[in-house]
């Protein structure tokens, strides 16, 4: 029997109930008797007497000695292999680690075997002596920060739970991730399984809730760490009405402003204080508190996790007047209280599972006290428009997913995860917090003094942590609901088709069918576009900037059941570019062999061969009336060839090196060159010989360009992988992105003007948002890519190995079936250019059959 005499005791969890701890002073001291079940009395007494002696040391010396004692114990601890579940398991990796749960850092020993992951805690606070998880149950790994250090690894399991581990150093964390990812037993572990989330969210295939959870995870937020708990926005501003009107903008909070800037009067006090702060001591800030801290998280979750608040607040609940009592009162506080700028947590919008709205019930009948007004703090008081806590959460979720929020959520993302999070943009947006809350503000690895490191950690626990910055440019806006493609729509529909193809140097054709009457908004195709899938109207009269009226594009029909139809040897050397007539019956190609060829697709024979000049031809574009074709050449010139008269009518000179690419919209022609410039020409009468604009787009040769259908935006790609967006109205660049690490060979702007698709020598195809330049999707195809075409919903690329591949731009998934990818050139010759269009006549009998057929032409290098 162990006898302890004490003058003070702390009582907690009486009858296993969560309640404030009772701190009792005993006068005279009282005796307490214990029997030990799992360790001998001698072993316990030795350690207890040692700790008792340490307790008399000065605080700083006590903490240092305790750290050394714990460190020594952890160093000598070993995993008990008797806990292995299968004798055939083989040890692969062992390390010291911390298991992180809210407010708890549990040290222990981590063991990785060929079949399972084990964690053996050094104490008995876990429910079992050793935790273990089958490797087959692991679905995802995510690197995390812990205590400001990049040492965390979160392991997500198939039951939607996760394990948060902290290793001793970033290298140890990386080693564990690498080894775990390589084990054959981790059969369900998916790498980059959420890489398409932005693309899917923009097109309505992912909910706002799921996308925000994804962003939180990418930014290092996790429910296992209250200092980095997922953060969600207040989206509603009406908590007093009897019904919610989600069509009224006044119902909603302004998502373009941080919480602290919603009230102009309160914001002015912050700005006045900011102006008075000295610049020489520490970085200035507007808000001394944060929108997410452990205390704020537990403010909301006190009813669901009362033991966490008791642990955080030294055994006490907060004062009743400071507890979460009413939705309306809390909203009023975040609008007016100078010390309150907190956002919400996912629980306010989570409608899945059995615990919906559990955080709003006082299910344990906790004694949370009585406010000064005499009101008992019990269940959360709801707005008048909510019938019950569950109904409240359901309506909050409905608001989060509504059209108004969907169209403005990107503005809040810019503040929390994006380009307005820090720097000058944050200052302009009134979004500046205490400097220690930002990632990278302090190099914790360089802090060697344990006491100083603990002090930093304590400050972060108090001030909160700003999420990792995910975007340095404006986040794309979600597409309006009416523009979403039906998420249940199959990737491909339609009849079987056939293929027109070139085994040596010419083309391939795909022609599945869909009733043309079923395609709304069908308009005349602009034949001057090399991306022959872009169907738009003819130029509008009287409009400025030579713009073109845009109407809905006809989408590519199915690509199922392709088969080779026609092949032809048209050129003696590489086919560099092609364009189609509006009917799809005539194909124009230019080649390295210096010739322009006009080929009848309907008759399957060459109609004309023209030697434009003595050097290679690189690009071609057909005018809307199909009477003129612009041809770019390696002799630094652009030639205008009259299809009607059969001769060159004009030579445009202005480049200092070879012309590499062309794009014609209306009467405006853009030319890119190896001289690193883009020039803009007007083909209207009498003004074509001198460029109307000259852009120095890059320090390296221009390889590809495109203009949108309105003639207002030009995007060019360079040999160094840079992508330049230019406004043709102001004749100035808008932004430059380092889009690829090697030459960009293809650039296409979608017909709706919202996205840019690129392909590169670096093997990647990518999608960029036009508004902010954000990369929304990327894929490594494994081969150097030479050309790309898109209809706005899908895109095709061609490159080395003679294969044409197709991706769904909404889902970010490759289209694969018996006919895709297309083996355009079985001898693995490089696909150099693509043309895609839709026909209404049959390749065999030439008759109109009212069926819409997708046709793909592929030119080759040989």
CSV table of N, CA, C and O in Angstrom, one decimal, residues 692-737:
chain,number,residue,atom,x,y,z
A,692,UNK,N,-0.2,47.3,-86.1
A,692,UNK,CA,-0.8,48.4,-85.3
A,692,UNK,C,-0.4,48.3,-83.9
A,692,UNK,O,-0.7,49.2,-83.1
A,693,UNK,N,0.2,47.2,-83.5
A,693,UNK,CA,0.7,47.1,-82.1
A,693,UNK,C,1.9,46.1,-82.1
A,693,UNK,O,2.0,45.2,-83.0
A,694,UNK,N,2.8,46.3,-81.2
A,694,UNK,CA,4.0,45.5,-81.1
A,694,UNK,C,4.2,45.2,-79.6
A,694,UNK,O,4.4,46.1,-78.8
A,695,UNK,N,4.2,43.9,-79.3
A,695,UNK,CA,4.4,43.4,-77.9
A,695,UNK,C,5.8,42.7,-77.8
A,695,UNK,O,6.0,41.8,-78.5
A,696,UNK,N,6.6,43.2,-76.9
A,696,UNK,CA,7.8,42.4,-76.5
A,696,UNK,C,7.4,41.5,-75.4
A,696,UNK,O,7.4,41.8,-74.2
A,697,UNK,N,7.0,40.3,-75.8
A,697,UNK,CA,6.3,39.4,-74.9
A,697,UNK,C,7.3,38.6,-74.0
A,697,UNK,O,6.9,38.1,-73.0
A,698,UNK,N,8.5,38.4,-74.5
A,698,UNK,CA,9.4,37.4,-73.8
A,698,UNK,C,10.8,37.7,-74.1
A,698,UNK,O,11.2,38.6,-74.9
A,699,UNK,N,11.7,37.1,-73.3
A,699,UNK,CA,13.1,37.2,-73.6
A,699,UNK,C,13.6,36.0,-74.5
A,699,UNK,O,14.7,35.9,-74.8
A,700,UNK,N,12.7,35.1,-74.8
A,700,UNK,CA,13.0,33.9,-75.6
A,700,UNK,C,11.9,33.9,-76.7
A,700,UNK,O,10.9,34.5,-76.7
A,701,UNK,N,12.2,33.0,-77.8
A,701,UNK,CA,11.2,33.0,-78.9
A,701,UNK,C,9.8,32.6,-78.5
A,701,UNK,O,9.6,31.9,-77.6
A,702,UNK,N,8.8,33.3,-79.2
A,702,UNK,CA,7.4,32.9,-79.0
A,702,UNK,C,7.2,31.7,-79.8
A,702,UNK,O,7.5,31.6,-81.0
A,703,UNK,N,6.5,30.7,-79.2
A,703,UNK,CA,6.2,29.4,-79.8
A,703,UNK,C,4.8,29.2,-80.1
A,703,UNK,O,4.4,28.4,-81.0
A,704,UNK,N,3.9,29.9,-79.4
A,704,UNK,CA,2.4,29.6,-79.6
A,704,UNK,C,1.7,30.9,-79.1
A,704,UNK,O,2.1,31.6,-78.2
A,705,UNK,N,0.5,31.1,-79.7
A,705,UNK,CA,-0.4,32.2,-79.2
A,705,UNK,C,-1.8,31.9,-79.6
A,705,UNK,O,-2.1,31.1,-80.4
A,706,UNK,N,-2.7,32.6,-78.9
A,706,UNK,CA,-4.1,32.6,-79.3
A,706,UNK,C,-4.8,33.9,-78.8
A,706,UNK,O,-4.3,34.6,-77.9
A,707,UNK,N,-5.9,34.2,-79.5
A,707,UNK,CA,-6.7,35.3,-79.1
A,707,UNK,C,-8.1,34.8,-78.8
A,707,UNK,O,-8.5,33.8,-79.4
A,708,UNK,N,-8.8,35.5,-77.9
A,708,UNK,CA,-10.1,35.1,-77.6
A,708,UNK,C,-11.1,35.5,-78.7
A,708,UNK,O,-10.7,36.3,-79.6
A,709,UNK,N,-12.3,35.0,-78.6
A,709,UNK,CA,-13.3,35.2,-79.7
A,709,UNK,C,-13.7,36.7,-79.9
A,709,UNK,O,-14.2,37.1,-80.9
A,710,UNK,N,-13.5,37.5,-78.8
A,710,UNK,CA,-13.8,38.9,-78.9
A,710,UNK,C,-12.7,39.8,-79.4
A,710,UNK,O,-12.9,41.0,-79.7
A,711,UNK,N,-11.5,39.2,-79.5
A,711,UNK,CA,-10.4,40.0,-80.0
A,711,UNK,C,-9.8,40.9,-78.9
A,711,UNK,O,-9.1,41.9,-79.3
A,712,UNK,N,-10.1,40.7,-77.7
A,712,UNK,CA,-9.7,41.6,-76.6
A,712,UNK,C,-8.5,41.0,-75.8
A,712,UNK,O,-7.8,41.8,-75.2
A,713,UNK,N,-8.4,39.7,-75.8
A,713,UNK,CA,-7.3,39.1,-75.0
A,713,UNK,C,-6.4,38.3,-75.9
A,713,UNK,O,-6.9,37.5,-76.7
A,714,UNK,N,-5.1,38.4,-75.7
A,714,UNK,CA,-4.1,37.6,-76.4
A,714,UNK,C,-3.2,36.9,-75.4
A,714,UNK,O,-2.8,37.5,-74.4
A,715,UNK,N,-3.0,35.6,-75.6
A,715,UNK,CA,-2.1,34.8,-74.7
A,715,UNK,C,-1.1,34.2,-75.5
A,715,UNK,O,-1.4,33.6,-76.5
A,716,UNK,N,0.2,34.4,-75.1
A,716,UNK,CA,1.3,33.8,-75.9
A,716,UNK,C,2.2,33.0,-75.0
A,716,UNK,O,2.3,33.2,-73.8
A,717,UNK,N,2.8,31.9,-75.6
A,717,UNK,CA,3.7,31.0,-74.9
A,717,UNK,C,5.1,31.1,-75.5
A,717,UNK,O,5.2,31.1,-76.7
A,718,UNK,N,6.1,31.0,-74.6
A,718,UNK,CA,7.5,31.2,-75.1
A,718,UNK,C,8.3,29.9,-74.9
A,718,UNK,O,7.9,29.0,-74.2
A,719,UNK,N,9.5,30.0,-75.4
A,719,UNK,CA,10.4,28.9,-75.4
A,719,UNK,C,10.9,28.6,-73.9
A,719,UNK,O,11.2,27.5,-73.6
A,720,UNK,N,10.9,29.6,-73.1
A,720,UNK,CA,11.3,29.4,-71.7
A,720,UNK,C,10.2,29.0,-70.8
A,720,UNK,O,10.4,28.9,-69.6
A,721,UNK,N,9.0,28.7,-71.3
A,721,UNK,CA,7.9,28.3,-70.5
A,721,UNK,C,7.0,29.4,-70.0
A,721,UNK,O,6.1,29.1,-69.2
A,722,UNK,N,7.3,30.6,-70.3
A,722,UNK,CA,6.5,31.7,-69.8
A,722,UNK,C,5.2,31.9,-70.6
A,722,UNK,O,5.2,31.7,-71.8
A,723,UNK,N,4.1,32.3,-69.9
A,723,UNK,CA,2.8,32.5,-70.5
A,723,UNK,C,2.4,34.0,-70.3
A,723,UNK,O,2.4,34.4,-69.1
A,724,UNK,N,2.2,34.7,-71.3
A,724,UNK,CA,1.9,36.2,-71.2
A,724,UNK,C,0.5,36.5,-71.6
A,724,UNK,O,0.1,36.1,-72.7
A,725,UNK,N,-0.3,37.1,-70.7
A,725,UNK,CA,-1.6,37.6,-71.0
A,725,UNK,C,-1.6,39.1,-71.4
A,725,UNK,O,-1.0,39.9,-70.6
A,726,UNK,N,-2.1,39.5,-72.5
A,726,UNK,CA,-2.1,40.9,-72.9
A,726,UNK,C,-3.5,41.3,-73.3
A,726,UNK,O,-4.3,40.6,-73.9
A,727,UNK,N,-3.8,42.6,-72.9
A,727,UNK,CA,-5.1,43.2,-73.2
A,727,UNK,C,-4.9,44.0,-74.6
A,727,UNK,O,-4.1,44.9,-74.7
A,728,UNK,N,-5.7,43.5,-75.6
A,728,UNK,CA,-5.5,44.1,-76.9
A,728,UNK,C,-6.2,45.5,-77.0
A,728,UNK,O,-6.0,46.2,-78.0
A,729,UNK,N,-7.0,45.8,-76.0
A,729,UNK,CA,-7.6,47.2,-76.0
A,729,UNK,C,-6.7,48.2,-75.6
A,729,UNK,O,-6.6,49.3,-76.2
A,730,UNK,N,-5.9,47.9,-74.5
A,730,UNK,CA,-4.9,48.9,-74.0
A,730,UNK,C,-3.5,48.6,-74.6
A,730,UNK,O,-2.7,49.5,-74.5
A,731,UNK,N,-3.4,47.5,-75.3
A,731,UNK,CA,-2.1,47.1,-76.0
A,731,UNK,C,-1.0,47.0,-74.9
A,731,UNK,O,0.1,47.3,-75.2
A,732,UNK,N,-1.4,46.4,-73.7
A,732,UNK,CA,-0.4,46.2,-72.7
A,732,UNK,C,-0.5,44.8,-72.1
A,732,UNK,O,-1.6,44.3,-72.0
A,733,UNK,N,0.6,44.2,-71.6
A,733,UNK,CA,0.5,43.0,-70.9
A,733,UNK,C,-0.2,43.1,-69.6
A,733,UNK,O,-0.2,44.1,-69.0
A,734,UNK,N,-1.0,42.0,-69.3
A,734,UNK,CA,-1.7,42.0,-68.0
A,734,UNK,C,-0.9,41.3,-66.9
A,734,UNK,O,-0.8,41.7,-65.8
A,735,UNK,N,-0.4,40.1,-67.3
A,735,UNK,CA,0.4,39.3,-66.4
A,735,UNK,C,1.3,38.4,-67.1
A,735,UNK,O,1.0,38.0,-68.3
A,736,UNK,N,2.3,37.9,-66.5
A,736,UNK,CA,3.2,36.9,-67.0
A,736,UNK,C,3.4,35.8,-66.0
A,736,UNK,O,3.6,36.1,-64.8
A,737,UNK,N,3.2,34.5,-66.4
A,737,UNK,CA,3.3,33.4,-65.5
A,737,UNK,C,4.4,32.5,-66.0
A,737,UNK,O,4.7,32.4,-67.2
